[in-house]
Amino acid sequence: MNLGASFLIKSLALGVGLAMDAFSVSLANGLNEPRMKVSKMCGVAGVFALFQALMPLLGWICVHTISQMFSSFEVLIPWIALALLLFIGGKMLVEGIRGGEEENEVKAVGFAGLLVQGVATSIDALSVGFTIADYDFSGAFLCALLIALVTFILCMIGLKIGKCCGTRLAGKASILGGVILILIGIEIFLSGMFG
């Protein structure tokens, strides 16, 4: 397999395209938790990067093993992403409206919620397995690592921007973060169904 400039450009472009949902969710998480420590930021970005790397690899494996079953599952992807992001976003929205973040800052998301966000924002990356189907495993693995690197960087940027804005928005951050997650879920659903 030729791992030249074309491979690098395609992998980085895939990374940017796939990371946009994770970037937006990171922005919402930063808005909701403006005092998030760097170690937690790395953990949040790391979870998103991990899922963005695993999903294309899983898609690649499906293409090479059980492609007929995967293609029938593909129609469910927009519905799953919509349900997961509506749940998380709705929960943040309700907490923000109830005034759950008066004096004390509310944690943006726990580990379980972060896993749900990771799955919701990366499930559409399963289909990337089809676009890299001609790669051997080492090429697919390297592509997944590049996607993870791009995702990590963009999520760190999103968290940083969210933290800066979140400090200024104080009491409304949870509401805004919930709305952003719901809109991302709707966008994933519409682009998956009609795009």
Short mmCIF file of C-alpha atoms in Angstrom, two decimals:
data_model
loop_
_atom_site.label_atom_id
_atom_site.label_comp_id
_atom_site.label_asym_id
_atom_site.label_seq_id
_atom_site.Cartn_x
_atom_site.Cartn_y
_atom_site.Cartn_z
CA MET A 1 0.00 0.00 0.00
CA ASN A 2 1.28 3.44 -0.94
CA LEU A 3 1.33 5.70 2.12
CA GLY A 4 2.31 8.88 0.29
CA ALA A 5 0.95 12.42 0.24
CA SER A 6 -2.42 11.35 -1.16
CA PHE A 7 -2.94 8.94 1.75
CA LEU A 8 -1.96 11.62 4.27
CA ILE A 9 -4.23 14.27 2.73
CA LYS A 10 -7.19 11.87 2.54
CA SER A 11 -6.70 10.73 6.14
CA LEU A 12 -6.39 14.28 7.49
CA ALA A 13 -9.43 15.40 5.48
CA LEU A 14 -11.41 12.46 6.85
CA GLY A 15 -10.24 13.43 10.33
CA VAL A 16 -11.42 17.02 9.96
CA GLY A 17 -14.76 15.98 8.49
CA LEU A 18 -15.42 13.35 11.13
CA ALA A 19 -14.25 15.53 14.03
CA MET A 20 -16.70 18.38 13.46
CA ASP A 21 -19.45 16.81 15.56
CA ALA A 22 -16.97 15.98 18.33
CA PHE A 23 -15.61 19.54 18.11
CA SER A 24 -19.12 20.96 18.57
CA VAL A 25 -19.87 18.68 21.51
CA SER A 26 -16.51 19.62 23.05
CA LEU A 27 -17.48 23.25 22.65
CA ALA A 28 -20.73 22.53 24.52
CA ASN A 29 -18.84 20.65 27.25
CA GLY A 30 -16.43 23.56 27.65
CA LEU A 31 -19.36 25.98 27.85
CA ASN A 32 -20.94 23.89 30.58
CA GLU A 33 -17.75 23.48 32.62
CA PRO A 34 -15.62 26.62 32.21
CA ARG A 35 -13.22 25.64 35.01
CA MET A 36 -12.42 22.22 33.51
CA LYS A 37 -8.86 21.19 34.28
CA VAL A 38 -6.38 20.42 31.51
CA SER A 39 -6.24 16.76 32.56
CA LYS A 40 -10.02 16.41 32.14
CA MET A 41 -9.84 18.28 28.82
CA CYS A 42 -7.27 15.74 27.63
CA GLY A 43 -9.53 12.92 28.84
CA VAL A 44 -12.59 14.33 27.04
CA ALA A 45 -10.65 14.92 23.81
CA GLY A 46 -9.04 11.49 24.19
CA VAL A 47 -12.42 9.72 24.44
CA PHE A 48 -13.67 11.46 21.30
CA ALA A 49 -10.41 10.66 19.48
CA LEU A 50 -10.60 7.02 20.56
CA PHE A 51 -14.13 6.59 19.24
CA GLN A 52 -13.34 8.46 16.02
CA ALA A 53 -10.46 6.02 15.46
CA LEU A 54 -12.33 2.87 16.49
CA MET A 55 -15.43 3.43 14.36
CA PRO A 56 -13.66 3.58 10.96
CA LEU A 57 -11.61 0.54 11.94
CA LEU A 58 -14.77 -1.29 12.94
CA GLY A 59 -16.32 -0.26 9.61
CA TRP A 60 -13.20 -1.51 7.78
CA ILE A 61 -13.48 -4.84 9.60
CA CYS A 62 -17.17 -5.06 8.73
CA VAL A 63 -16.42 -4.43 5.06
CA HIS A 64 -13.88 -7.22 5.08
CA THR A 65 -15.98 -9.68 7.05
CA ILE A 66 -19.70 -9.03 7.42
CA SER A 67 -20.45 -6.27 4.92
CA GLN A 68 -23.99 -7.41 4.11
CA MET A 69 -25.07 -7.24 7.76
CA PHE A 70 -23.35 -3.87 8.20
CA SER A 71 -25.11 -2.30 5.23
CA SER A 72 -28.50 -3.17 6.73
CA PHE A 73 -27.40 -1.63 10.07
CA GLU A 74 -26.24 1.57 8.36
CA VAL A 75 -29.80 2.91 8.03
CA LEU A 76 -30.08 2.96 11.84
CA ILE A 77 -27.00 5.14 12.38
CA PRO A 78 -28.77 8.53 12.09
CA TRP A 79 -31.53 7.36 14.44
CA ILE A 80 -29.06 6.14 17.07
CA ALA A 81 -27.02 9.37 16.96
CA LEU A 82 -30.20 11.46 17.19
CA ALA A 83 -31.52 9.51 20.19
CA LEU A 84 -28.23 9.66 22.10
CA LEU A 85 -27.64 13.38 21.53
CA LEU A 86 -31.28 14.29 22.23
CA PHE A 87 -31.02 12.45 25.54
CA ILE A 88 -27.76 14.12 26.64
CA GLY A 89 -28.72 17.55 25.25
CA GLY A 90 -32.20 17.37 26.74
CA LYS A 91 -30.78 16.49 30.13
CA MET A 92 -28.39 19.47 30.00
CA LEU A 93 -31.21 21.73 28.84
CA VAL A 94 -33.52 20.67 31.67
CA GLU A 95 -30.76 21.12 34.26
CA GLY A 96 -29.99 24.59 32.89
CA ILE A 97 -33.66 25.65 32.92
CA ARG A 98 -34.14 24.35 36.47
CA GLY A 99 -31.23 26.50 37.56
CA GLY A 100 -28.88 23.68 38.43
CA GLU A 101 -25.84 25.93 38.05
CA GLU A 102 -26.38 28.88 40.31
CA GLU A 103 -23.31 29.45 42.45
CA ASN A 104 -21.56 26.14 41.95
CA GLU A 105 -20.46 24.95 38.58
CA VAL A 106 -22.15 21.85 37.22
CA LYS A 107 -19.92 19.15 35.78
CA ALA A 108 -20.37 19.07 32.02
CA VAL A 109 -20.50 15.34 31.71
CA GLY A 110 -19.56 12.28 33.72
CA PHE A 111 -17.67 9.33 32.30
CA ALA A 112 -20.82 7.45 31.25
CA GLY A 113 -22.22 10.55 29.56
CA LEU A 114 -18.90 11.12 27.83
CA LEU A 115 -18.99 7.58 26.44
CA VAL A 116 -22.50 8.20 25.13
CA GLN A 117 -21.31 11.43 23.49
CA GLY A 118 -18.33 9.61 22.02
CA VAL A 119 -20.54 6.96 20.45
CA ALA A 120 -23.13 9.48 19.26
CA THR A 121 -20.61 11.71 17.53
CA SER A 122 -18.60 8.89 15.97
CA ILE A 123 -21.19 6.34 14.93
CA ASP A 124 -21.43 7.89 11.46
CA ALA A 125 -17.69 7.20 11.11
CA LEU A 126 -18.53 3.50 10.74
CA SER A 127 -19.28 4.20 7.10
CA VAL A 128 -15.74 5.48 6.61
CA GLY A 129 -14.77 1.81 6.67
CA PHE A 130 -16.21 1.66 3.16
CA THR A 131 -14.05 4.54 1.93
CA ILE A 132 -10.87 2.93 3.24
CA ALA A 133 -11.82 -0.62 2.27
CA ASP A 134 -9.01 -0.82 -0.28
CA TYR A 135 -6.38 -0.26 2.44
CA ASP A 136 -4.66 -3.18 4.10
CA PHE A 137 -4.99 -3.35 7.89
CA SER A 138 -1.84 -1.31 8.56
CA GLY A 139 -3.07 1.43 6.21
CA ALA A 140 -6.52 1.44 7.83
CA PHE A 141 -4.92 1.54 11.28
CA LEU A 142 -2.65 4.45 10.34
CA CYS A 143 -5.60 6.30 8.83
CA ALA A 144 -7.55 5.76 12.08
CA LEU A 145 -4.61 7.12 14.10
CA LEU A 146 -4.47 10.25 11.96
CA ILE A 147 -8.23 10.70 12.36
CA ALA A 148 -7.79 10.35 16.14
CA LEU A 149 -4.97 12.93 16.17
CA VAL A 150 -7.04 15.47 14.24
CA THR A 151 -10.06 14.80 16.47
CA PHE A 152 -8.00 15.23 19.64
CA ILE A 153 -6.60 18.57 18.48
CA LEU A 154 -9.96 19.92 17.32
CA CYS A 155 -11.69 18.79 20.53
CA MET A 156 -9.04 20.52 22.66
CA ILE A 157 -9.65 23.70 20.64
CA GLY A 158 -13.43 23.31 21.09
CA LEU A 159 -13.07 22.79 24.83
CA LYS A 160 -10.81 25.82 25.15
CA ILE A 161 -13.20 28.05 23.19
CA GLY A 162 -16.15 26.71 25.17
CA LYS A 163 -14.39 27.35 28.48
CA CYS A 164 -13.64 30.95 27.52
CA CYS A 165 -17.23 31.61 26.45
CA GLY A 166 -18.66 29.55 29.31
CA THR A 167 -17.07 31.81 31.90
CA ARG A 168 -18.79 34.78 30.29
CA LEU A 169 -22.14 33.01 29.93
CA ALA A 170 -22.15 31.61 33.49
CA GLY A 171 -25.78 30.62 34.24
CA LYS A 172 -26.84 30.00 30.64
CA ALA A 173 -24.01 27.64 29.64
CA SER A 174 -25.93 24.44 30.36
CA ILE A 175 -28.91 25.63 28.32
CA LEU A 176 -26.69 26.65 25.40
CA GLY A 177 -24.71 23.39 25.61
CA GLY A 178 -27.91 21.34 25.62
CA VAL A 179 -29.28 23.23 22.61
CA ILE A 180 -26.00 22.69 20.74
CA LEU A 181 -26.10 18.93 21.40
CA ILE A 182 -29.72 18.68 20.28
CA LEU A 183 -28.94 20.63 17.09
CA ILE A 184 -25.95 18.37 16.37
CA GLY A 185 -28.19 15.32 16.81
CA ILE A 186 -30.73 16.77 14.38
CA GLU A 187 -27.97 17.65 11.88
CA ILE A 188 -26.50 14.14 12.01
CA PHE A 189 -29.98 12.68 11.57
CA LEU A 190 -30.90 14.90 8.62
CA SER A 191 -27.58 14.47 6.83
CA GLY A 192 -27.74 10.71 7.39
CA MET A 193 -31.31 10.44 6.14
CA PHE A 194 -31.25 12.97 3.29
CA GLY A 195 -27.58 13.75 2.67
#
